[in-house]
PDB file of C-alpha atoms and ligand atoms in Angstrom:
ATOM      1  CA  MET A   1      97.855 -15.631 -65.042  1.00  0.00           C
ATOM      2  CA  ALA A   2      98.134 -14.034 -68.419  1.00  0.00           C
ATOM      3  CA  ARG A   3      98.931 -10.403 -68.472  1.00  0.00           C
ATOM      4  CA  ILE A   4      95.973  -8.378 -69.552  1.00  0.00           C
ATOM      5  CA  LYS A   5      96.665  -5.465 -71.740  1.00  0.00           C
ATOM      6  CA  PRO A   6      95.430  -2.127 -70.398  1.00  0.00           C
ATOM      7  CA  GLN A   7      93.187  -1.785 -73.437  1.00  0.00           C
ATOM      8  CA  ALA A   8      91.416  -5.091 -72.685  1.00  0.00           C
ATOM      9  CA  LEU A   9      91.108  -4.248 -68.989  1.00  0.00           C
ATOM     10  CA  LEU A  10      89.383  -1.027 -69.837  1.00  0.00           C
ATOM     11  CA  LEU A  11      86.976  -2.832 -72.137  1.00  0.00           C
ATOM     12  CA  GLN A  12      86.224  -5.454 -69.491  1.00  0.00           C
ATOM     13  CA  SER A  13      85.503  -2.918 -66.791  1.00  0.00           C
ATOM     14  CA  LYS A  14      83.352  -0.949 -69.171  1.00  0.00           C
ATOM     15  CA  ARG A  15      81.317  -4.050 -69.885  1.00  0.00           C
ATOM     16  CA  LYS A  16      80.892  -4.826 -66.184  1.00  0.00           C
ATOM     17  CA  LYS A  17      79.687  -1.387 -65.295  1.00  0.00           C
ATOM     18  CA  GLY A  18      77.633  -1.220 -68.459  1.00  0.00           C
ATOM     19  CA  PRO A  19      74.521   0.789 -67.746  1.00  0.00           C
ATOM     20  CA  THR A  20      72.208  -1.497 -69.726  1.00  0.00           C
ATOM     21  CA  ARG A  21      72.973  -4.757 -67.830  1.00  0.00           C
ATOM     22  CA  ILE A  22      72.745  -3.297 -64.321  1.00  0.00           C
ATOM     23  CA  GLY A  23      69.891  -1.063 -65.298  1.00  0.00           C
ATOM     24  CA  ALA A  24      67.476  -3.832 -66.251  1.00  0.00           C
ATOM     25  CA  SER A  25      67.693  -5.804 -62.991  1.00  0.00           C
ATOM     26  CA  THR A  26      67.939  -2.714 -60.798  1.00  0.00           C
ATOM     27  CA  ILE A  27      64.850  -1.185 -62.314  1.00  0.00           C
ATOM     28  CA  VAL A  28      62.864  -4.379 -61.762  1.00  0.00           C
ATOM     29  CA  LEU A  29      64.109  -4.581 -58.170  1.00  0.00           C
ATOM     30  CA  CYS A  30      63.417  -0.907 -57.517  1.00  0.00           C
ATOM     31  CA  ASN A  31      59.930  -1.245 -58.916  1.00  0.00           C
ATOM     32  CA  LEU A  32      59.270  -4.200 -56.649  1.00  0.00           C
ATOM     33  CA  VAL A  33      60.541  -2.325 -53.578  1.00  0.00           C
ATOM     34  CA  VAL A  34      58.473   0.743 -54.427  1.00  0.00           C
ATOM     35  CA  ALA A  35      55.382  -1.399 -55.002  1.00  0.00           C
ATOM     36  CA  LEU A  36      55.883  -3.127 -51.661  1.00  0.00           C
ATOM     37  CA  ILE A  37      56.318   0.187 -49.849  1.00  0.00           C
ATOM     38  CA  VAL A  38      53.197   1.638 -51.472  1.00  0.00           C
ATOM     39  CA  LEU A  39      51.198  -1.475 -50.644  1.00  0.00           C
ATOM     40  CA  SER A  40      52.272  -1.477 -47.010  1.00  0.00           C
ATOM     41  CA  ILE A  41      51.527   2.240 -46.659  1.00  0.00           C
ATOM     42  CA  MET A  42      48.070   1.634 -48.117  1.00  0.00           C
ATOM     43  CA  ALA A  43      47.463  -1.290 -45.796  1.00  0.00           C
ATOM     44  CA  THR A  44      48.589   0.698 -42.755  1.00  0.00           C
ATOM     45  CA  TYR A  45      46.442   3.649 -43.760  1.00  0.00           C
ATOM     46  CA  ARG A  46      43.427   1.412 -44.281  1.00  0.00           C
ATOM     47  CA  HIS A  47      43.990  -0.214 -40.913  1.00  0.00           C
ATOM     48  CA  TRP A  48      44.196   3.109 -39.046  1.00  0.00           C
ATOM     49  CA  TYR A  49      41.366   4.621 -40.993  1.00  0.00           C
ATOM     50  CA  LYS A  50      39.099   1.689 -40.095  1.00  0.00           C
ATOM     51  CA  ARG A  51      40.198   1.875 -36.476  1.00  0.00           C
ATOM     52  CA  SER A  52      39.465   5.564 -36.199  1.00  0.00           C
ATOM     53  CA  MET A  53      36.090   5.008 -37.853  1.00  0.00           C
ATOM     54  CA  ASP A  54      35.265   2.300 -35.319  1.00  0.00           C
ATOM     55  CA  GLN A  55      36.349   4.559 -32.509  1.00  0.00           C
ATOM     56  CA  THR A  56      34.179   7.448 -33.622  1.00  0.00           C
ATOM     57  CA  GLU A  57      31.226   5.163 -34.151  1.00  0.00           C
ATOM     58  CA  ASP A  58      30.771   4.072 -30.586  1.00  0.00           C
ATOM     59  CA  GLY A  59      33.312   6.005 -28.594  1.00  0.00           C
ATOM     60  CA  LYS A  60      35.621   3.106 -27.999  1.00  0.00           C
ATOM     61  CA  SER A  61      37.517   0.568 -30.014  1.00  0.00           C
ATOM     62  CA  THR A  62      35.547  -2.327 -31.284  1.00  0.00           C
ATOM     63  CA  PHE A  63      37.183  -5.678 -31.256  1.00  0.00           C
ATOM     64  CA  GLU A  64      36.683  -8.458 -33.652  1.00  0.00           C
ATOM     65  CA  GLY A  65      37.491 -12.114 -33.279  1.00  0.00           C
ATOM     66  CA  THR A  66      36.122 -15.005 -31.363  1.00  0.00           C
ATOM     67  CA  ASP A  67      38.575 -14.811 -28.463  1.00  0.00           C
ATOM     68  CA  VAL A  68      37.399 -11.375 -27.415  1.00  0.00           C
ATOM     69  CA  ARG A  69      33.772 -12.288 -27.970  1.00  0.00           C
ATOM     70  CA  THR A  70      34.143 -15.287 -25.689  1.00  0.00           C
ATOM     71  CA  LEU A  71      35.644 -13.012 -23.052  1.00  0.00           C
ATOM     72  CA  VAL A  72      32.716 -10.612 -23.328  1.00  0.00           C
ATOM     73  CA  ASP A  73      30.286 -13.538 -23.027  1.00  0.00           C
ATOM     74  CA  LEU A  74      32.101 -14.756 -19.956  1.00  0.00           C
ATOM     75  CA  LYS A  75      31.952 -11.297 -18.437  1.00  0.00           C
ATOM     76  CA  LYS A  76      28.225 -11.078 -19.135  1.00  0.00           C
ATOM     77  CA  TYR A  77      27.676 -14.499 -17.641  1.00  0.00           C
ATOM     78  CA  ASP A  78      29.595 -13.387 -14.588  1.00  0.00           C
ATOM     79  CA  LEU A  79      27.547 -10.241 -13.951  1.00  0.00           C
ATOM     80  CA  PRO A  80      24.979 -10.275 -11.165  1.00  0.00           C
ATOM     81  CA  GLY A  81      21.571 -11.081 -12.582  1.00  0.00           C
ATOM     82  CA  TYR A  82      19.508  -9.944  -9.609  1.00  0.00           C
ATOM     83  CA  ALA A  83      19.092  -6.772  -7.619  1.00  0.00           C
ATOM     84  CA  ILE A  84      17.391  -6.592  -4.256  1.00  0.00           C
ATOM     85  CA  LEU A  85      15.964  -3.173  -3.556  1.00  0.00           C
ATOM     86  CA  ASN A  86      15.741  -2.499   0.136  1.00  0.00           C
ATOM     87  CA  THR A  87      12.884   0.002   0.332  1.00  0.00           C
ATOM     88  CA  SER A  88      11.256   1.664   3.307  1.00  0.00           C
ATOM     89  CA  LYS A  89       8.371  -0.811   2.833  1.00  0.00           C
ATOM     90  CA  GLY A  90      10.474  -3.959   2.430  1.00  0.00           C
ATOM     91  CA  TYR A  91      12.524  -5.881  -0.117  1.00  0.00           C
ATOM     92  CA  ILE A  92      11.819  -6.033  -3.829  1.00  0.00           C
ATOM     93  CA  THR A  93      13.770  -8.660  -5.774  1.00  0.00           C
ATOM     94  CA  ILE A  94      14.431  -7.830  -9.399  1.00  0.00           C
ATOM     95  CA  GLU A  95      15.599 -10.149 -12.146  1.00  0.00           C
ATOM     96  CA  LEU A  96      17.760  -8.143 -14.552  1.00  0.00           C
ATOM     97  CA  TYR A  97      17.479  -8.688 -18.289  1.00  0.00           C
ATOM     98  CA  LYS A  98      21.207  -9.082 -18.941  1.00  0.00           C
ATOM     99  CA  GLU A  99      20.682 -10.613 -22.363  1.00  0.00           C
ATOM    100  CA  SER A 100      18.072  -8.321 -23.880  1.00  0.00           C
ATOM    101  CA  SER A 101      19.174  -4.977 -22.346  1.00  0.00           C
ATOM    102  CA  PRO A 102      22.921  -5.421 -21.728  1.00  0.00           C
ATOM    103  CA  GLU A 103      23.849  -1.717 -21.914  1.00  0.00           C
ATOM    104  CA  ILE A 104      21.162  -0.520 -19.512  1.00  0.00           C
ATOM    105  CA  VAL A 105      21.885  -3.383 -17.092  1.00  0.00           C
ATOM    106  CA  ASP A 106      25.606  -2.528 -17.252  1.00  0.00           C
ATOM    107  CA  ARG A 107      24.853   1.091 -16.415  1.00  0.00           C
ATOM    108  CA  PHE A 108      22.439   0.099 -13.654  1.00  0.00           C
ATOM    109  CA  LEU A 109      25.004  -2.260 -12.077  1.00  0.00           C
ATOM    110  CA  ASP A 110      27.691   0.403 -12.314  1.00  0.00           C
ATOM    111  CA  LEU A 111      25.461   2.959 -10.580  1.00  0.00           C
ATOM    112  CA  CYS A 112      24.494   0.402  -7.903  1.00  0.00           C
ATOM    113  CA  GLN A 113      28.158  -0.110  -7.110  1.00  0.00           C
ATOM    114  CA  LYS A 114      28.601   3.658  -6.847  1.00  0.00           C
ATOM    115  CA  GLY A 115      25.694   3.831  -4.395  1.00  0.00           C
ATOM    116  CA  TYR A 116      23.616   5.968  -6.748  1.00  0.00           C
ATOM    117  CA  PHE A 117      20.290   4.487  -5.621  1.00  0.00           C
ATOM    118  CA  LYS A 118      20.989   4.790  -1.886  1.00  0.00           C
ATOM    119  CA  GLY A 119      18.238   6.925  -0.405  1.00  0.00           C
ATOM    120  CA  MET A 120      16.531   7.492  -3.746  1.00  0.00           C
ATOM    121  CA  PRO A 121      12.921   8.550  -3.089  1.00  0.00           C
ATOM    122  CA  PHE A 122       9.921   7.402  -5.085  1.00  0.00           C
ATOM    123  CA  ASN A 123       8.867  10.746  -6.491  1.00  0.00           C
ATOM    124  CA  HIS A 124       5.778   9.661  -8.360  1.00  0.00           C
ATOM    125  CA  VAL A 125       3.364   7.015  -7.214  1.00  0.00           C
ATOM    126  CA  ILE A 126       0.498   6.515  -9.635  1.00  0.00           C
ATOM    127  CA  LYS A 127      -1.775   3.780  -8.428  1.00  0.00           C
ATOM    128  CA  ASN A 128      -2.519   1.048 -10.968  1.00  0.00           C
ATOM    129  CA  TYR A 129       0.119   2.483 -13.239  1.00  0.00           C
ATOM    130  CA  VAL A 130       3.665   3.003 -12.077  1.00  0.00           C
ATOM    131  CA  ILE A 131       5.934   3.983  -9.239  1.00  0.00           C
ATOM    132  CA  GLN A 132       8.901   6.116 -10.187  1.00  0.00           C
ATOM    133  CA  GLY A 133      12.126   6.585  -8.265  1.00  0.00           C
ATOM    134  CA  GLY A 134      14.554   9.461  -8.664  1.00  0.00           C
ATOM    135  CA  GLU A 135      14.322  12.610 -10.715  1.00  0.00           C
ATOM    136  CA  TYR A 136      12.395  12.071 -13.911  1.00  0.00           C
ATOM    137  CA  GLN A 137      14.984  11.886 -16.728  1.00  0.00           C
ATOM    138  CA  GLY A 138      12.730  11.124 -19.624  1.00  0.00           C
ATOM    139  CA  LEU A 139      12.149  12.851 -22.915  1.00  0.00           C
ATOM    140  CA  GLY A 140       9.341  15.313 -22.375  1.00  0.00           C
ATOM    141  CA  ALA A 141       8.063  16.516 -19.014  1.00  0.00           C
ATOM    142  CA  ALA A 142       6.905  14.405 -16.108  1.00  0.00           C
ATOM    143  CA  GLU A 143       3.487  16.028 -16.591  1.00  0.00           C
ATOM    144  CA  GLU A 144       3.303  14.324 -19.947  1.00  0.00           C
ATOM    145  CA  LEU A 145       3.822  10.994 -18.245  1.00  0.00           C
ATOM    146  CA  ILE A 146       1.123  11.853 -15.725  1.00  0.00           C
ATOM    147  CA  SER A 147      -1.411  12.826 -18.361  1.00  0.00           C
ATOM    148  CA  HIS A 148      -0.527   9.588 -20.098  1.00  0.00           C
ATOM    149  CA  ALA A 149      -1.258   7.813 -16.835  1.00  0.00           C
ATOM    150  CA  LYS A 150      -4.586   9.638 -16.364  1.00  0.00           C
ATOM    151  CA  LEU A 151      -5.686   8.644 -19.835  1.00  0.00           C
ATOM    152  CA  HIS A 152      -4.689   5.076 -19.142  1.00  0.00           C
ATOM    153  CA  LEU A 153      -6.645   5.048 -15.881  1.00  0.00           C
ATOM    154  CA  GLN A 154      -9.700   6.651 -17.485  1.00  0.00           C
ATOM    155  CA  LEU A 155      -9.739   4.011 -20.160  1.00  0.00           C
ATOM    156  CA  GLY A 156     -10.188   1.612 -17.281  1.00  0.00           C
ATOM    157  CA  THR A 157      -7.501  -0.770 -18.404  1.00  0.00           C
ATOM    158  CA  SER A 158      -7.332  -3.839 -16.258  1.00  0.00           C
ATOM    159  CA  PRO A 159      -6.154  -2.879 -12.779  1.00  0.00           C
ATOM    160  CA  LYS A 160      -4.815  -6.366 -12.286  1.00  0.00           C
ATOM    161  CA  HIS A 161      -1.261  -6.415 -11.064  1.00  0.00           C
ATOM    162  CA  GLU A 162       0.497  -8.593 -13.510  1.00  0.00           C
ATOM    163  CA  ALA A 163       3.086  -6.232 -14.893  1.00  0.00           C
ATOM    164  CA  PHE A 164       5.804  -5.435 -12.350  1.00  0.00           C
ATOM    165  CA  MET A 165       8.354  -4.530 -14.934  1.00  0.00           C
ATOM    166  CA  LEU A 166      11.435  -2.525 -14.063  1.00  0.00           C
ATOM    167  CA  GLY A 167      12.335   0.189 -16.521  1.00  0.00           C
ATOM    168  CA  THR A 168      14.105   3.481 -16.959  1.00  0.00           C
ATOM    169  CA  SER A 169      13.289   6.529 -19.059  1.00  0.00           C
ATOM    170  CA  LYS A 170      14.477   6.727 -22.601  1.00  0.00           C
ATOM    171  CA  ILE A 171      16.769   9.638 -21.966  1.00  0.00           C
ATOM    172  CA  ARG A 172      18.188  12.710 -23.588  1.00  0.00           C
ATOM    173  CA  LEU A 173      21.786  12.274 -24.697  1.00  0.00           C
ATOM    174  CA  ASP A 174      23.094  14.805 -22.158  1.00  0.00           C
ATOM    175  CA  SER A 175      21.281  13.147 -19.278  1.00  0.00           C
ATOM    176  CA  LYS A 176      23.492  11.866 -16.477  1.00  0.00           C
ATOM    177  CA  GLY A 177      20.801  10.585 -14.151  1.00  0.00           C
ATOM    178  CA  PHE A 178      18.995   7.292 -14.025  1.00  0.00           C
ATOM    179  CA  ASP A 179      15.409   7.001 -12.901  1.00  0.00           C
ATOM    180  CA  LEU A 180      13.563   3.808 -12.081  1.00  0.00           C
ATOM    181  CA  PHE A 181      10.043   2.768 -12.906  1.00  0.00           C
ATOM    182  CA  ILE A 182       8.169  -0.232 -11.616  1.00  0.00           C
ATOM    183  CA  THR A 183       4.942  -0.708 -13.502  1.00  0.00           C
ATOM    184  CA  THR A 184       2.011  -1.875 -11.439  1.00  0.00           C
ATOM    185  CA  ALA A 185      -0.340  -2.661 -14.280  1.00  0.00           C
ATOM    186  CA  PRO A 186       0.063  -3.978 -17.783  1.00  0.00           C
ATOM    187  CA  ILE A 187       0.849  -0.856 -19.793  1.00  0.00           C
ATOM    188  CA  PRO A 188       0.940  -1.757 -23.466  1.00  0.00           C
ATOM    189  CA  ASP A 189       2.017   1.637 -24.813  1.00  0.00           C
ATOM    190  CA  MET A 190       4.818   2.226 -22.305  1.00  0.00           C
ATOM    191  CA  ASN A 191       7.598   1.124 -24.639  1.00  0.00           C
ATOM    192  CA  ASP A 192       8.014   4.495 -26.326  1.00  0.00           C
ATOM    193  CA  LYS A 193       8.792   6.108 -22.956  1.00  0.00           C
ATOM    194  CA  LEU A 194      10.588   3.373 -21.062  1.00  0.00           C
ATOM    195  CA  THR A 195      13.292   0.848 -21.614  1.00  0.00           C
ATOM    196  CA  VAL A 196      12.381  -2.249 -19.643  1.00  0.00           C
ATOM    197  CA  PHE A 197      15.436  -4.013 -18.235  1.00  0.00           C
ATOM    198  CA  GLY A 198      14.091  -6.273 -15.527  1.00  0.00           C
ATOM    199  CA  ARG A 199      11.066  -7.538 -13.653  1.00  0.00           C
ATOM    200  CA  VAL A 200       9.977  -8.022 -10.063  1.00  0.00           C
ATOM    201  CA  ILE A 201      10.176 -11.691  -9.093  1.00  0.00           C
ATOM    202  CA  LYS A 202       9.607 -11.238  -5.370  1.00  0.00           C
ATOM    203  CA  GLY A 203       8.135  -8.466  -3.253  1.00  0.00           C
ATOM    204  CA  GLU A 204       5.154  -7.599  -5.428  1.00  0.00           C
ATOM    205  CA  ASP A 205       3.294  -7.011  -2.170  1.00  0.00           C
ATOM    206  CA  VAL A 206       5.922  -4.417  -1.237  1.00  0.00           C
ATOM    207  CA  VAL A 207       5.381  -2.646  -4.550  1.00  0.00           C
ATOM    208  CA  GLN A 208       1.633  -2.669  -3.836  1.00  0.00           C
ATOM    209  CA  GLU A 209       2.242  -1.250  -0.386  1.00  0.00           C
ATOM    210  CA  ILE A 210       4.231   1.591  -1.914  1.00  0.00           C
ATOM    211  CA  GLU A 211       1.340   2.136  -4.305  1.00  0.00           C
ATOM    212  CA  GLU A 212      -0.998   2.664  -1.376  1.00  0.00           C
ATOM    213  CA  VAL A 213       0.807   5.712   0.027  1.00  0.00           C
ATOM    214  CA  ASP A 214      -1.106   8.984   0.058  1.00  0.00           C
ATOM    215  CA  THR A 215      -0.155  11.336  -2.743  1.00  0.00           C
ATOM    216  CA  ASP A 216      -0.933  14.929  -3.678  1.00  0.00           C
ATOM    217  CA  GLU A 217      -2.559  15.957  -6.963  1.00  0.00           C
ATOM    218  CA  HIS A 218       0.822  15.657  -8.720  1.00  0.00           C
ATOM    219  CA  TYR A 219       1.109  12.038  -7.602  1.00  0.00           C
ATOM    220  CA  ARG A 220       3.919  12.917  -5.190  1.00  0.00           C
ATOM    221  CA  PRO A 221       3.865  10.880  -1.973  1.00  0.00           C
ATOM    222  CA  LYS A 222       2.884  12.929   1.076  1.00  0.00           C
ATOM    223  CA  SER A 223       5.249  10.988   3.320  1.00  0.00           C
ATOM    224  CA  SER A 224       8.603   9.994   1.948  1.00  0.00           C
ATOM    225  CA  VAL A 225       9.058   6.488   0.668  1.00  0.00           C
ATOM    226  CA  GLY A 226      12.146   5.320  -1.152  1.00  0.00           C
ATOM    227  CA  ILE A 227      15.049   2.980  -1.700  1.00  0.00           C
ATOM    228  CA  ILE A 228      17.393   2.511   1.255  1.00  0.00           C
ATOM    229  CA  ASN A 229      20.012   0.528  -0.622  1.00  0.00           C
ATOM    230  CA  VAL A 230      20.450  -2.039  -3.372  1.00  0.00           C
ATOM    231  CA  ALA A 231      22.201  -5.387  -3.086  1.00  0.00           C
ATOM    232  CA  LEU A 232      23.383  -7.237  -6.195  1.00  0.00           C
ATOM    233  CA  LYS A 233      23.238 -11.020  -6.360  1.00  0.00           C
ATOM    234  CA  ARG A 234      24.322 -13.699  -8.823  1.00  0.00           C
ATOM    235  CA  GLU A 235      21.656 -16.073  -7.601  1.00  0.00           C
ATOM    236  CA  VAL A 236      18.539 -15.835  -5.488  1.00  0.00           C
TER     237      VAL A 236
HETATM  238  C1  NAG B   1      17.470  -2.532   4.790  1.00  0.00           C
HETATM  239  O1  NAG B   1      17.123  -1.298   5.401  1.00  0.00           O
HETATM  240  C2  NAG B   1      16.888  -1.406   6.805  1.00  0.00           C
HETATM  241  C3  NAG B   1      16.383  -0.067   7.292  1.00  0.00           C
HETATM  242  O2  NAG B   1      17.344   0.942   7.143  1.00  0.00           O
HETATM  243  C4  NAG B   1      18.169  -1.843   7.492  1.00  0.00           C
HETATM  244  O3  NAG B   1      17.943  -1.997   8.868  1.00  0.00           O
HETATM  245  C5  NAG B   1      18.620  -3.159   6.899  1.00  0.00           C
HETATM  246  O4  NAG B   1      19.852  -3.529   7.444  1.00  0.00           O
HETATM  247  C6  NAG B   1      18.749  -3.050   5.391  1.00  0.00           C
HETATM  248  N1  NAG B   1      19.067  -4.357   4.849  1.00  0.00           N
HETATM  249  C7  NAG B   1      20.130  -4.591   4.099  1.00  0.00           C
HETATM  250  C8  NAG B   1      20.317  -5.988   3.624  1.00  0.00           C
HETATM  251  O5  NAG B   1      20.922  -3.712   3.795  1.00  0.00           O
END
């Protein structure tokens, strides 16, 4: 190897470490790294922001994607679709509207499993109108419902028993209870008070028997009548 003079060596090293050559590529590289970091921070922020928005919207995370949706469908399919109310007058079989009122049916099933309806009395029995189990949870007072009923009865709407819908009060947000209504006549304007989530498919005669009990002027049964227990079934 040829001997390099110290002068040349100095020049060479100066050229290698030259600020202009290294500078150009380093700046490009640095810019790329910074851009990547900024982009990933933005993406992460967006992701978490969206998640927290979803969580505040309905109180729990929402999931997207077909896999989860299929699971939810399977779960819904798997839920019992029928409830058999064992009442002091006999059995009433209810078909639950799993598809059209999934949230209410979920809550109803949950409460059934907790034994919530065991021993629940029918507190209002309004002939040709409705029987109501449990403490009235609805918006407005029970008296309002009763005056509604009186008006309905005065109008002489068909007393034919073709309704037999199962519903619950549209409730206040702080309400923890769950009342039950079984309509005993077609009540066209009931939808603003009740959410219907099922219908009687067997035991209409039992409902009618409950309707026949003696009541006081507040439509409260004079002798107690109520639900003994509820059995859930997938098929009937
Ligand atoms: C329904 O209630 C009656 C009266 O308490 C009870 O004897 C019967 O075992 C109950 N049926 C079911 C299926 O729980």
